[in-house]
PDB file of C-alpha atoms in Angstrom:
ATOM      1  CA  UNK A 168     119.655 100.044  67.308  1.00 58.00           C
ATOM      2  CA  UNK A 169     119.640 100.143  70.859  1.00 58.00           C
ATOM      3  CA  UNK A 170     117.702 101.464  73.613  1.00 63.00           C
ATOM      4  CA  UNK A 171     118.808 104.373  75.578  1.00 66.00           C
ATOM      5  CA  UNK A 172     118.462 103.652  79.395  1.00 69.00           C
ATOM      6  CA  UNK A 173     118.037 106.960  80.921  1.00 72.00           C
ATOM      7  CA  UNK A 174     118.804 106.965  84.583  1.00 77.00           C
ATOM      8  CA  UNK A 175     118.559 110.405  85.722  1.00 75.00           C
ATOM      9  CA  UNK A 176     116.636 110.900  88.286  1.00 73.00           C
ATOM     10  CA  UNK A 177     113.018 112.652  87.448  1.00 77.00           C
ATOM     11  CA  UNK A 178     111.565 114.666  89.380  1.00 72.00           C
ATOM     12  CA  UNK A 179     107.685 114.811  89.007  1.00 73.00           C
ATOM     13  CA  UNK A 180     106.508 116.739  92.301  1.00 77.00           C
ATOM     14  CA  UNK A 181     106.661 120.181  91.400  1.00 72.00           C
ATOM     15  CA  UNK A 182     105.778 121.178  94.955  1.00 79.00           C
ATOM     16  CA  UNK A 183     109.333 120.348  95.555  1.00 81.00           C
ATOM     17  CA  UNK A 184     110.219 123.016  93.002  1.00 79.00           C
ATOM     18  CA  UNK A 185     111.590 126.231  93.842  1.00 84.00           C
ATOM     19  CA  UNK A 186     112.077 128.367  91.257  1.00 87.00           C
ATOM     20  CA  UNK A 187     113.863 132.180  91.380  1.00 91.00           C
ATOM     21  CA  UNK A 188     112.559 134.794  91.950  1.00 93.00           C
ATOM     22  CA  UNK A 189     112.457 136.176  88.482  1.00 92.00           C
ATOM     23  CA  UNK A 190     110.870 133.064  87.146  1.00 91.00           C
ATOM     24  CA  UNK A 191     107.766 133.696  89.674  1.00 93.00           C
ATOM     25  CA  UNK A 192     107.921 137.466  89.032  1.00 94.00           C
ATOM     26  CA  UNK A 193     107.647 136.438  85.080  1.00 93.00           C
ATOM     27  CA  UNK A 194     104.924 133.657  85.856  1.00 94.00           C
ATOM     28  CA  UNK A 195     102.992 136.351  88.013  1.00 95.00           C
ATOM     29  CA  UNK A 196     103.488 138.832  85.366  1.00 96.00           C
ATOM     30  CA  UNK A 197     101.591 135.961  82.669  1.00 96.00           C
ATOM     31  CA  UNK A 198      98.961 134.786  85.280  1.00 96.00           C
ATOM     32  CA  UNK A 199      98.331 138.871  85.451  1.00 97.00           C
ATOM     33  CA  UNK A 200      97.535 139.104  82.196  1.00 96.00           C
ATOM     34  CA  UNK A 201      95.337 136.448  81.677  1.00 97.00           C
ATOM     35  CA  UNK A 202      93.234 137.755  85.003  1.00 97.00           C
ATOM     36  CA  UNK A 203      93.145 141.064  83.310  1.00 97.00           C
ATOM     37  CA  UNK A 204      91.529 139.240  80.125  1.00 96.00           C
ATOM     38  CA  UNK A 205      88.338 138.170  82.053  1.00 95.00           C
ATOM     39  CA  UNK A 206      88.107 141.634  84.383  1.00 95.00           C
ATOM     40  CA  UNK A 207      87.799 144.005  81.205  1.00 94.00           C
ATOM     41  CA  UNK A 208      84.800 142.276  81.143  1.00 92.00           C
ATOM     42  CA  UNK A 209      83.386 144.025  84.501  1.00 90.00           C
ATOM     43  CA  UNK A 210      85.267 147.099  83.681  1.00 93.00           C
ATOM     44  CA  UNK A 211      83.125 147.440  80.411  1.00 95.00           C
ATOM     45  CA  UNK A 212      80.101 146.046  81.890  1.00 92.00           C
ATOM     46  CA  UNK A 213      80.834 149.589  84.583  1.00 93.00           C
ATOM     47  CA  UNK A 214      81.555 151.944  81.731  1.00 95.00           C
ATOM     48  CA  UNK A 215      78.389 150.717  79.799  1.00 96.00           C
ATOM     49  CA  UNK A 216      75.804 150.757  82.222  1.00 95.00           C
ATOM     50  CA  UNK A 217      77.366 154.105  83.532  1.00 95.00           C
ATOM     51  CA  UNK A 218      77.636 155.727  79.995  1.00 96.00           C
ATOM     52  CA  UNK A 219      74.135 154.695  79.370  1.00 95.00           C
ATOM     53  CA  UNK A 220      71.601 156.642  81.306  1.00 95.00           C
ATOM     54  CA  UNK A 221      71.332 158.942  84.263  1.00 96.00           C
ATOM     55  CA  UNK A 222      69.511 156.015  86.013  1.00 96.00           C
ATOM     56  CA  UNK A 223      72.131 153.632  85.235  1.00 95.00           C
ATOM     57  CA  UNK A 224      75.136 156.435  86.094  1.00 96.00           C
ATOM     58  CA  UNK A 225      73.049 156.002  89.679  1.00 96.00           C
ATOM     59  CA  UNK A 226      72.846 152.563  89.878  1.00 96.00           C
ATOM     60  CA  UNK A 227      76.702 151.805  89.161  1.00 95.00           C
ATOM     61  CA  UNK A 228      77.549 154.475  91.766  1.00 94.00           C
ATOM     62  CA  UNK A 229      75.134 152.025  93.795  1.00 95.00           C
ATOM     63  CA  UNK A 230      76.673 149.214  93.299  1.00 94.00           C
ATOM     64  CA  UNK A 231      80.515 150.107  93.500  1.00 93.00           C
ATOM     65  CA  UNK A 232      80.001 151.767  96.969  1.00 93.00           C
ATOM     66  CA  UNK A 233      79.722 148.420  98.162  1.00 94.00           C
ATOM     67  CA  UNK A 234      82.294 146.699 100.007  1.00 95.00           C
ATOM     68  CA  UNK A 235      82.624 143.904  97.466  1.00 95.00           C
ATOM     69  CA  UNK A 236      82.251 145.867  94.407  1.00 93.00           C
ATOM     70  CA  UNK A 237      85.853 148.426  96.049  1.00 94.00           C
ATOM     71  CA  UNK A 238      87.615 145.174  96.846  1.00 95.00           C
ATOM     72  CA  UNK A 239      87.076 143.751  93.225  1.00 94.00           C
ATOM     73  CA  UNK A 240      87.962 147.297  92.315  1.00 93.00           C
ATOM     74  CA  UNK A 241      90.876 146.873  94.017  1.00 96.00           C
ATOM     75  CA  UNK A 242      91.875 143.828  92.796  1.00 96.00           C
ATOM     76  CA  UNK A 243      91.714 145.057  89.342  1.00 96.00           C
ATOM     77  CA  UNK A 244      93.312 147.625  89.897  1.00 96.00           C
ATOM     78  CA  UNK A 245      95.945 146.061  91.667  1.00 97.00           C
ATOM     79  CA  UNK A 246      96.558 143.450  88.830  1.00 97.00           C
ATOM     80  CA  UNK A 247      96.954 146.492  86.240  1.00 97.00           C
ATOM     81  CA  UNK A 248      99.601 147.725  89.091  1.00 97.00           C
ATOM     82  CA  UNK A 249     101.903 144.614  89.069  1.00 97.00           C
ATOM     83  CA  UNK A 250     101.315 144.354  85.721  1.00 97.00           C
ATOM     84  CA  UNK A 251     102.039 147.570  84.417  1.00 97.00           C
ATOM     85  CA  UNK A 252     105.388 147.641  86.079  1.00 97.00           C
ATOM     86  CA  UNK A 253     106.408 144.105  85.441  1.00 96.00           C
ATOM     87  CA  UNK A 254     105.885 145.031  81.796  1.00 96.00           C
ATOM     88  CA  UNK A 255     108.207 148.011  82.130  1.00 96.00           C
ATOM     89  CA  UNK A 256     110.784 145.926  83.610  1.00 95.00           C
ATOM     90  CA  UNK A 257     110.756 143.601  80.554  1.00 93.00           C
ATOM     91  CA  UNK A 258     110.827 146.229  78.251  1.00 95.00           C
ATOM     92  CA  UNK A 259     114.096 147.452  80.190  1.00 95.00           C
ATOM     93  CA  UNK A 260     115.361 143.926  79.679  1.00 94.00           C
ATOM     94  CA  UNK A 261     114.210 143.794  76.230  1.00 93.00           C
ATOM     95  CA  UNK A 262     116.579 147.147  75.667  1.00 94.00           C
ATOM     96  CA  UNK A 263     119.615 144.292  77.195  1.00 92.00           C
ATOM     97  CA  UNK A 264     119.478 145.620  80.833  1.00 93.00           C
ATOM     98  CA  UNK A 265     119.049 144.094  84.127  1.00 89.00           C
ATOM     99  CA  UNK A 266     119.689 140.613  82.130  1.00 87.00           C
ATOM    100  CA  UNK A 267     122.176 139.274  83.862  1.00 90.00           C
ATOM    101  CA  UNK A 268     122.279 136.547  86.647  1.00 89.00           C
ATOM    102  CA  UNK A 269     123.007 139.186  89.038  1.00 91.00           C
ATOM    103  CA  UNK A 270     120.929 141.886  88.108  1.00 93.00           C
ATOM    104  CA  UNK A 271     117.979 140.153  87.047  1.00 92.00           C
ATOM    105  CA  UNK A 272     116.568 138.537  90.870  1.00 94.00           C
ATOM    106  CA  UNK A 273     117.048 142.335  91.682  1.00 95.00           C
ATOM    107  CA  UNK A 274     115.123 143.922  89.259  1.00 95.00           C
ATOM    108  CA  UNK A 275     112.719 141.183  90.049  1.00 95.00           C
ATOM    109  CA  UNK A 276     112.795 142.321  93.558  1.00 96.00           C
ATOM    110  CA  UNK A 277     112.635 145.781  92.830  1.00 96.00           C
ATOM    111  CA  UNK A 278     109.856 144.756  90.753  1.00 97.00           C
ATOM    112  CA  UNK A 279     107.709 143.218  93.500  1.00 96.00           C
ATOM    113  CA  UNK A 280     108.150 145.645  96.102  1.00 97.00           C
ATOM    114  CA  UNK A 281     107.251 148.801  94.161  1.00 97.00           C
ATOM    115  CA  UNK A 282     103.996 146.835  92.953  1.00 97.00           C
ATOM    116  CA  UNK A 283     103.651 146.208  96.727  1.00 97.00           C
ATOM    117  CA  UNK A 284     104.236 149.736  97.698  1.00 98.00           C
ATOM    118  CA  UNK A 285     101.442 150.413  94.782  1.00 98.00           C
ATOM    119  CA  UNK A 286      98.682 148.519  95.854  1.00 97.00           C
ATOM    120  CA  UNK A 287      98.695 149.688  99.631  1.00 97.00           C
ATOM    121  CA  UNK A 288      98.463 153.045  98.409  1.00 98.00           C
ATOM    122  CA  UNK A 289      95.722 151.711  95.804  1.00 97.00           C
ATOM    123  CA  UNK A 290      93.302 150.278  98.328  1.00 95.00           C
ATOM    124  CA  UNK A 291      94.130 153.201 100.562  1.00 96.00           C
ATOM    125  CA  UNK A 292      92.595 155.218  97.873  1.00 95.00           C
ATOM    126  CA  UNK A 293      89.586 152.825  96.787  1.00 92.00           C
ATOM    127  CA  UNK A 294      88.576 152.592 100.650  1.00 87.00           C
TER     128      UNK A 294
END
């Protein structure tokens, strides 16, 4: 037996990276999800304490009149955005369109600037 001597080069900075634009739109789309995970856990904490008493109806209205209480609102919200229509998008590809090397960076694009498009008009609303 002999060794194999591997000399490709390796290349361990991942800084250096760039990856497409549908690989980040796909990555975004996962690290979405996973901040969605831990912010149901505000959302129900909101619905609870709302759903629970007249008093506590008062004192979530209280509390998400404040500025950081809308921007976290926002943020959620937002997520659910880029989420939402990332999701669509792979369902579309999961039907075998937009798949190809071509079409895919589009969608990706497409993708991206509606969820951009979204969230302006989201914290235009929540303000």
């Amino acid at each position: 037996m002999t060794a194999v001597n591997d000399h490709r080069p390796k290349n361990l900075d991942l800084t250096t990276i760039r990856m497409p634009v549908a690989a980040l739109a796909s990555i975004t789309h996962r690290i979405t999800g996973v901040m969605l995970f831990f912010a149901v856990g505000f959302m129900i904490w909101a619905l609870s304490n709302s759903l629970e008493s007249r008093q506590g109806f008062e004192q979530t209205v209280a509390i998400m009149t404040h500025p950081l209480a809308k921007f976290i609102t926002w943020g959620i919200l937002s997520l659910i955005a880029y989420h939402l229509l990332a999701g669509i998008k792979h369902l579309i590809m999961d039907a075998g369109y937009l798949e190809t090397l071509e079409t895919g960076p589009v969608a990706a694009k497409v993708t991206l600037a509606l969820t951009a498009v979204v969230i302006v008009l989201l914290g235009v609303w929540v303000w």
